[in-house]
């Protein structure tokens, strides 16, 4: 499917924190329990970016998707999302909140959903309940990556 390989890291990983900070993505809660983060490696072993997931009862919040600036725009971001989603239990819904990349996620099969249709456990995550502005777009994976 892709040449991207994920390796699990902890929320205290300094490179993860730096990449999120540089991209203005939330870092306040990355060391809380219940989150799983990955570094994404290209075929030649270079770190191209990061991703993360939070388990929300049976569903997931996809978060912390970031590509190193010099690796953007070549399809790697899409590949990182697809590999991350492929690692999840297919029975769970996959949600995310974004203020800046809705069309990127739409190109992967996510669609905007109304807040009142989002499971309570997803809404209760720190990302959705306090860190992301209420104007953030909430999206759900409707079409699984092919
Ligand atoms: C968003 C991000 C992960 C995309 O990674 P990328 O490697 O540049 O994206 P890709 O090259 O895989 O692009 C896939 C598609 O999305 C589009 N796209 C990429 N970034 C986009 C953006 N910010 N807004 C809208 N569309 C975007 C591309 O044009 C491409 O469309 P196509 O398939 O029709 O050609 C990357 O720009 C990034 O790290 N941004 C900063 C962090 C961020 O905003 N993360 C999202 C957090 S919610």
PDB file of C-alpha atoms and ligand atoms in Angstrom:
ATOM      1  CA  UNK A   1       0.000   0.000   0.000  1.00  0.00           C
ATOM      2  CA  UNK A   2       2.761   2.404   0.875  1.00  0.00           C
ATOM      3  CA  UNK A   3       6.421   2.724   1.616  1.00  0.00           C
ATOM      4  CA  UNK A   4       5.651   4.357   4.954  1.00  0.00           C
ATOM      5  CA  UNK A   5       6.357   2.357   8.105  1.00  0.00           C
ATOM      6  CA  UNK A   6       5.173   3.375  11.556  1.00  0.00           C
ATOM      7  CA  UNK A   7       7.111   2.951  14.785  1.00  0.00           C
ATOM      8  CA  UNK A   8       5.393   3.564  18.096  1.00  0.00           C
ATOM      9  CA  UNK A   9       6.838   6.337  20.274  1.00  0.00           C
ATOM     10  CA  UNK A  10       5.799   7.901  23.572  1.00  0.00           C
ATOM     11  CA  UNK A  11       4.142  11.274  24.007  1.00  0.00           C
ATOM     12  CA  UNK A  12       7.352  12.511  25.619  1.00  0.00           C
ATOM     13  CA  UNK A  13       9.319  12.063  22.379  1.00  0.00           C
ATOM     14  CA  UNK A  14      11.200  15.342  21.835  1.00  0.00           C
ATOM     15  CA  UNK A  15      11.046  15.175  18.019  1.00  0.00           C
ATOM     16  CA  UNK A  16       7.263  14.647  18.149  1.00  0.00           C
ATOM     17  CA  UNK A  17       6.821  17.640  20.417  1.00  0.00           C
ATOM     18  CA  UNK A  18       9.035  19.830  18.239  1.00  0.00           C
ATOM     19  CA  UNK A  19       7.200  18.863  15.039  1.00  0.00           C
ATOM     20  CA  UNK A  20       3.787  19.545  16.608  1.00  0.00           C
ATOM     21  CA  UNK A  21       4.941  22.848  18.073  1.00  0.00           C
ATOM     22  CA  UNK A  22       6.393  23.979  14.741  1.00  0.00           C
ATOM     23  CA  UNK A  23       3.071  23.121  13.029  1.00  0.00           C
ATOM     24  CA  UNK A  24       1.042  24.889  15.753  1.00  0.00           C
ATOM     25  CA  UNK A  25      -0.697  21.649  16.710  1.00  0.00           C
ATOM     26  CA  UNK A  26      -1.671  20.879  20.342  1.00  0.00           C
ATOM     27  CA  UNK A  27       0.961  19.461  22.681  1.00  0.00           C
ATOM     28  CA  UNK A  28      -0.718  20.125  26.060  1.00  0.00           C
ATOM     29  CA  UNK A  29      -2.077  16.603  26.398  1.00  0.00           C
ATOM     30  CA  UNK A  30       0.429  14.456  24.514  1.00  0.00           C
ATOM     31  CA  UNK A  31       1.848  12.901  27.673  1.00  0.00           C
ATOM     32  CA  UNK A  32      -1.587  12.005  29.084  1.00  0.00           C
ATOM     33  CA  UNK A  33      -2.484   8.309  29.164  1.00  0.00           C
ATOM     34  CA  UNK A  34      -4.626   6.718  26.470  1.00  0.00           C
ATOM     35  CA  UNK A  35      -2.760   8.184  23.506  1.00  0.00           C
ATOM     36  CA  UNK A  36      -0.590   6.243  21.072  1.00  0.00           C
ATOM     37  CA  UNK A  37       1.900   8.073  18.861  1.00  0.00           C
ATOM     38  CA  UNK A  38       3.934   6.963  15.893  1.00  0.00           C
ATOM     39  CA  UNK A  39       6.893   8.242  13.960  1.00  0.00           C
ATOM     40  CA  UNK A  40       6.546   7.644  10.238  1.00  0.00           C
ATOM     41  CA  UNK A  41       9.600   6.361   8.422  1.00  0.00           C
ATOM     42  CA  UNK A  42      10.232   6.356   4.694  1.00  0.00           C
ATOM     43  CA  UNK A  43      11.737   3.361   2.917  1.00  0.00           C
ATOM     44  CA  UNK A  44      15.233   4.736   3.541  1.00  0.00           C
ATOM     45  CA  UNK A  45      14.576   4.989   7.291  1.00  0.00           C
ATOM     46  CA  UNK A  46      14.167   8.772   7.452  1.00  0.00           C
ATOM     47  CA  UNK A  47      11.586  10.227   9.826  1.00  0.00           C
ATOM     48  CA  UNK A  48       9.098  12.020   7.553  1.00  0.00           C
ATOM     49  CA  UNK A  49       6.443  12.862  10.145  1.00  0.00           C
ATOM     50  CA  UNK A  50       4.228  11.725  12.995  1.00  0.00           C
ATOM     51  CA  UNK A  51       0.689  10.640  13.798  1.00  0.00           C
ATOM     52  CA  UNK A  52      -1.302   9.668  16.852  1.00  0.00           C
ATOM     53  CA  UNK A  53      -4.550   8.086  17.978  1.00  0.00           C
ATOM     54  CA  UNK A  54      -6.651   8.182  21.111  1.00  0.00           C
ATOM     55  CA  UNK A  55      -8.943   5.305  21.948  1.00  0.00           C
ATOM     56  CA  UNK A  56     -12.445   6.561  22.820  1.00  0.00           C
ATOM     57  CA  UNK A  57     -14.396   3.534  24.015  1.00  0.00           C
ATOM     58  CA  UNK A  58     -14.839   1.642  20.730  1.00  0.00           C
ATOM     59  CA  UNK A  59     -13.939   4.596  18.511  1.00  0.00           C
ATOM     60  CA  UNK A  60     -10.750   6.557  17.774  1.00  0.00           C
ATOM     61  CA  UNK A  61      -9.589  10.141  17.550  1.00  0.00           C
ATOM     62  CA  UNK A  62      -6.896  10.558  14.890  1.00  0.00           C
ATOM     63  CA  UNK A  63      -4.600  13.408  15.892  1.00  0.00           C
ATOM     64  CA  UNK A  64      -1.134  14.911  15.640  1.00  0.00           C
ATOM     65  CA  UNK A  65      -0.747  14.229  11.916  1.00  0.00           C
ATOM     66  CA  UNK A  66       2.245  16.229  10.809  1.00  0.00           C
ATOM     67  CA  UNK A  67       4.799  15.945   8.014  1.00  0.00           C
ATOM     68  CA  UNK A  68       8.186  17.597   8.157  1.00  0.00           C
ATOM     69  CA  UNK A  69       7.866  20.761   6.054  1.00  0.00           C
ATOM     70  CA  UNK A  70      10.370  19.602   3.442  1.00  0.00           C
ATOM     71  CA  UNK A  71       8.491  16.319   2.946  1.00  0.00           C
ATOM     72  CA  UNK A  72       5.034  17.822   2.320  1.00  0.00           C
ATOM     73  CA  UNK A  73       3.171  17.846  -0.962  1.00  0.00           C
ATOM     74  CA  UNK A  74       4.292  14.499  -2.352  1.00  0.00           C
ATOM     75  CA  UNK A  75       1.571  12.187  -1.024  1.00  0.00           C
ATOM     76  CA  UNK A  76       3.403  11.149   2.140  1.00  0.00           C
ATOM     77  CA  UNK A  77       0.841  12.799   4.454  1.00  0.00           C
ATOM     78  CA  UNK A  78      -1.903  10.780   2.839  1.00  0.00           C
ATOM     79  CA  UNK A  79       0.190   7.620   3.206  1.00  0.00           C
ATOM     80  CA  UNK A  80       0.839   8.326   6.908  1.00  0.00           C
ATOM     81  CA  UNK A  81      -2.898   8.703   7.566  1.00  0.00           C
ATOM     82  CA  UNK A  82      -3.710   5.549   5.598  1.00  0.00           C
ATOM     83  CA  UNK A  83      -1.128   3.426   7.410  1.00  0.00           C
ATOM     84  CA  UNK A  84      -2.227   4.811  10.785  1.00  0.00           C
ATOM     85  CA  UNK A  85      -5.885   4.059  10.089  1.00  0.00           C
ATOM     86  CA  UNK A  86      -5.011   0.589   8.782  1.00  0.00           C
ATOM     87  CA  UNK A  87      -3.444  -0.206  12.170  1.00  0.00           C
ATOM     88  CA  UNK A  88      -6.760   0.363  13.993  1.00  0.00           C
ATOM     89  CA  UNK A  89      -9.553  -2.066  14.810  1.00  0.00           C
ATOM     90  CA  UNK A  90     -11.797  -1.785  11.739  1.00  0.00           C
ATOM     91  CA  UNK A  91     -14.891  -1.935  13.965  1.00  0.00           C
ATOM     92  CA  UNK A  92     -14.264   1.522  15.456  1.00  0.00           C
ATOM     93  CA  UNK A  93     -15.224   4.858  13.944  1.00  0.00           C
ATOM     94  CA  UNK A  94     -12.291   7.186  13.213  1.00  0.00           C
ATOM     95  CA  UNK A  95     -12.843  10.880  14.015  1.00  0.00           C
ATOM     96  CA  UNK A  96     -10.619  13.973  13.940  1.00  0.00           C
ATOM     97  CA  UNK A  97     -10.816  17.711  14.528  1.00  0.00           C
ATOM     98  CA  UNK A  98      -9.047  20.167  12.264  1.00  0.00           C
ATOM     99  CA  UNK A  99      -8.911  23.906  11.830  1.00  0.00           C
ATOM    100  CA  UNK A 100      -6.713  23.955   8.732  1.00  0.00           C
ATOM    101  CA  UNK A 101      -6.594  20.700   6.807  1.00  0.00           C
ATOM    102  CA  UNK A 102     -10.198  19.631   6.177  1.00  0.00           C
ATOM    103  CA  UNK A 103      -9.679  19.312   2.442  1.00  0.00           C
ATOM    104  CA  UNK A 104      -6.557  17.204   2.968  1.00  0.00           C
ATOM    105  CA  UNK A 105      -8.529  14.763   5.116  1.00  0.00           C
ATOM    106  CA  UNK A 106     -11.499  14.883   2.707  1.00  0.00           C
ATOM    107  CA  UNK A 107      -9.143  13.659  -0.034  1.00  0.00           C
ATOM    108  CA  UNK A 108      -8.494  10.563   2.105  1.00  0.00           C
ATOM    109  CA  UNK A 109     -12.157   9.705   2.753  1.00  0.00           C
ATOM    110  CA  UNK A 110     -13.063  11.786   5.823  1.00  0.00           C
ATOM    111  CA  UNK A 111     -16.299  13.798   5.794  1.00  0.00           C
ATOM    112  CA  UNK A 112     -17.457  16.593   8.080  1.00  0.00           C
ATOM    113  CA  UNK A 113     -19.998  15.459  10.669  1.00  0.00           C
ATOM    114  CA  UNK A 114     -22.169  17.551  13.005  1.00  0.00           C
ATOM    115  CA  UNK A 115     -20.923  17.779  16.595  1.00  0.00           C
ATOM    116  CA  UNK A 116     -24.193  16.324  17.919  1.00  0.00           C
ATOM    117  CA  UNK A 117     -23.597  13.113  15.956  1.00  0.00           C
ATOM    118  CA  UNK A 118     -20.167  12.513  17.481  1.00  0.00           C
ATOM    119  CA  UNK A 119     -19.918   9.835  20.225  1.00  0.00           C
ATOM    120  CA  UNK A 120     -19.662  11.231  23.759  1.00  0.00           C
ATOM    121  CA  UNK A 121     -16.285   9.584  24.372  1.00  0.00           C
ATOM    122  CA  UNK A 122     -14.820  11.368  21.337  1.00  0.00           C
ATOM    123  CA  UNK A 123     -16.304  14.725  22.390  1.00  0.00           C
ATOM    124  CA  UNK A 124     -14.861  14.189  25.878  1.00  0.00           C
ATOM    125  CA  UNK A 125     -11.246  14.007  24.641  1.00  0.00           C
ATOM    126  CA  UNK A 126      -9.176  17.029  25.652  1.00  0.00           C
ATOM    127  CA  UNK A 127      -8.666  17.849  21.986  1.00  0.00           C
ATOM    128  CA  UNK A 128     -12.380  18.293  21.363  1.00  0.00           C
ATOM    129  CA  UNK A 129     -13.528  19.466  24.781  1.00  0.00           C
ATOM    130  CA  UNK A 130     -10.926  22.096  25.530  1.00  0.00           C
ATOM    131  CA  UNK A 131      -7.923  22.402  23.233  1.00  0.00           C
ATOM    132  CA  UNK A 132      -9.446  22.712  19.747  1.00  0.00           C
ATOM    133  CA  UNK A 133     -11.633  25.768  19.184  1.00  0.00           C
ATOM    134  CA  UNK A 134     -15.349  25.092  18.923  1.00  0.00           C
ATOM    135  CA  UNK A 135     -15.081  26.269  15.330  1.00  0.00           C
ATOM    136  CA  UNK A 136     -12.871  23.263  14.463  1.00  0.00           C
ATOM    137  CA  UNK A 137     -14.261  20.959  11.811  1.00  0.00           C
ATOM    138  CA  UNK A 138     -15.033  17.469  13.099  1.00  0.00           C
ATOM    139  CA  UNK A 139     -14.653  14.735  10.518  1.00  0.00           C
ATOM    140  CA  UNK A 140     -15.308  11.015  10.388  1.00  0.00           C
ATOM    141  CA  UNK A 141     -13.727   8.446   8.101  1.00  0.00           C
ATOM    142  CA  UNK A 142     -16.564   7.425   5.814  1.00  0.00           C
ATOM    143  CA  UNK A 143     -14.621   5.730   3.050  1.00  0.00           C
ATOM    144  CA  UNK A 144     -11.858   3.437   4.357  1.00  0.00           C
ATOM    145  CA  UNK A 145      -8.541   3.964   2.535  1.00  0.00           C
ATOM    146  CA  UNK A 146      -8.100   1.636  -0.428  1.00  0.00           C
TER     147      UNK A 146
HETATM  148  C1  LIG B   1      -1.620  18.391   6.382  1.00  0.00           C
HETATM  149  C2  LIG B   1      -0.342  17.616   6.043  1.00  0.00           C
HETATM  150  C3  LIG B   1      -0.162  16.442   7.006  1.00  0.00           C
HETATM  151  C4  LIG B   1      -0.497  17.081   4.605  1.00  0.00           C
HETATM  152  O1  LIG B   1       0.676  16.316   4.294  1.00  0.00           O
HETATM  153  P1  LIG B   1       1.220  16.276   2.786  1.00  0.00           P
HETATM  154  O2  LIG B   1       2.246  15.205   2.705  1.00  0.00           O
HETATM  155  O3  LIG B   1       1.619  17.640   2.381  1.00  0.00           O
HETATM  156  O4  LIG B   1      -0.107  15.874   1.987  1.00  0.00           O
HETATM  157  P2  LIG B   1      -0.175  14.975   0.681  1.00  0.00           P
HETATM  158  O5  LIG B   1       0.950  15.347  -0.238  1.00  0.00           O
HETATM  159  O6  LIG B   1      -0.301  13.534   1.057  1.00  0.00           O
HETATM  160  O7  LIG B   1      -1.545  15.514   0.072  1.00  0.00           O
HETATM  161  C5  LIG B   1      -2.682  14.710  -0.136  1.00  0.00           C
HETATM  162  C6  LIG B   1      -3.755  15.583  -0.744  1.00  0.00           C
HETATM  163  O8  LIG B   1      -4.177  16.601   0.191  1.00  0.00           O
HETATM  164  C7  LIG B   1      -3.966  17.918  -0.349  1.00  0.00           C
HETATM  165  N1  LIG B   1      -3.478  18.740   0.769  1.00  0.00           N
HETATM  166  C8  LIG B   1      -2.297  18.621   1.418  1.00  0.00           C
HETATM  167  N2  LIG B   1      -2.216  19.497   2.441  1.00  0.00           N
HETATM  168  C9  LIG B   1      -3.365  20.204   2.417  1.00  0.00           C
HETATM  169  C10 LIG B   1      -3.895  21.242   3.232  1.00  0.00           C
HETATM  170  N3  LIG B   1      -3.224  21.761   4.294  1.00  0.00           N
HETATM  171  N4  LIG B   1      -5.126  21.728   2.934  1.00  0.00           N
HETATM  172  C11 LIG B   1      -5.792  21.229   1.875  1.00  0.00           C
HETATM  173  N5  LIG B   1      -5.375  20.227   1.079  1.00  0.00           N
HETATM  174  C12 LIG B   1      -4.169  19.729   1.337  1.00  0.00           C
HETATM  175  C13 LIG B   1      -2.935  17.720  -1.445  1.00  0.00           C
HETATM  176  O9  LIG B   1      -3.072  18.717  -2.445  1.00  0.00           O
HETATM  177  C14 LIG B   1      -3.286  16.328  -1.983  1.00  0.00           C
HETATM  178  O10 LIG B   1      -4.400  16.390  -2.848  1.00  0.00           O
HETATM  179  P3  LIG B   1      -4.454  15.421  -4.158  1.00  0.00           P
HETATM  180  O11 LIG B   1      -4.433  14.001  -3.633  1.00  0.00           O
HETATM  181  O12 LIG B   1      -5.725  15.836  -4.824  1.00  0.00           O
HETATM  182  O13 LIG B   1      -3.219  15.762  -4.935  1.00  0.00           O
HETATM  183  C15 LIG B   1       0.910  18.541   6.042  1.00  0.00           C
HETATM  184  O14 LIG B   1       0.686  19.640   5.198  1.00  0.00           O
HETATM  185  C16 LIG B   1       1.239  19.057   7.456  1.00  0.00           C
HETATM  186  O15 LIG B   1       1.991  18.434   8.183  1.00  0.00           O
HETATM  187  N6  LIG B   1       0.675  20.229   7.815  1.00  0.00           N
HETATM  188  C17 LIG B   1       0.906  20.821   9.145  1.00  0.00           C
HETATM  189  C18 LIG B   1       0.192  20.038  10.235  1.00  0.00           C
HETATM  190  C19 LIG B   1      -1.299  19.909  10.014  1.00  0.00           C
HETATM  191  O16 LIG B   1      -1.993  20.862   9.652  1.00  0.00           O
HETATM  192  N7  LIG B   1      -1.809  18.698  10.297  1.00  0.00           N
HETATM  193  C20 LIG B   1      -3.221  18.401  10.285  1.00  0.00           C
HETATM  194  C21 LIG B   1      -3.655  18.446  11.707  1.00  0.00           C
HETATM  195  S1  LIG B   1      -5.356  18.286  11.962  1.00  0.00           S
END
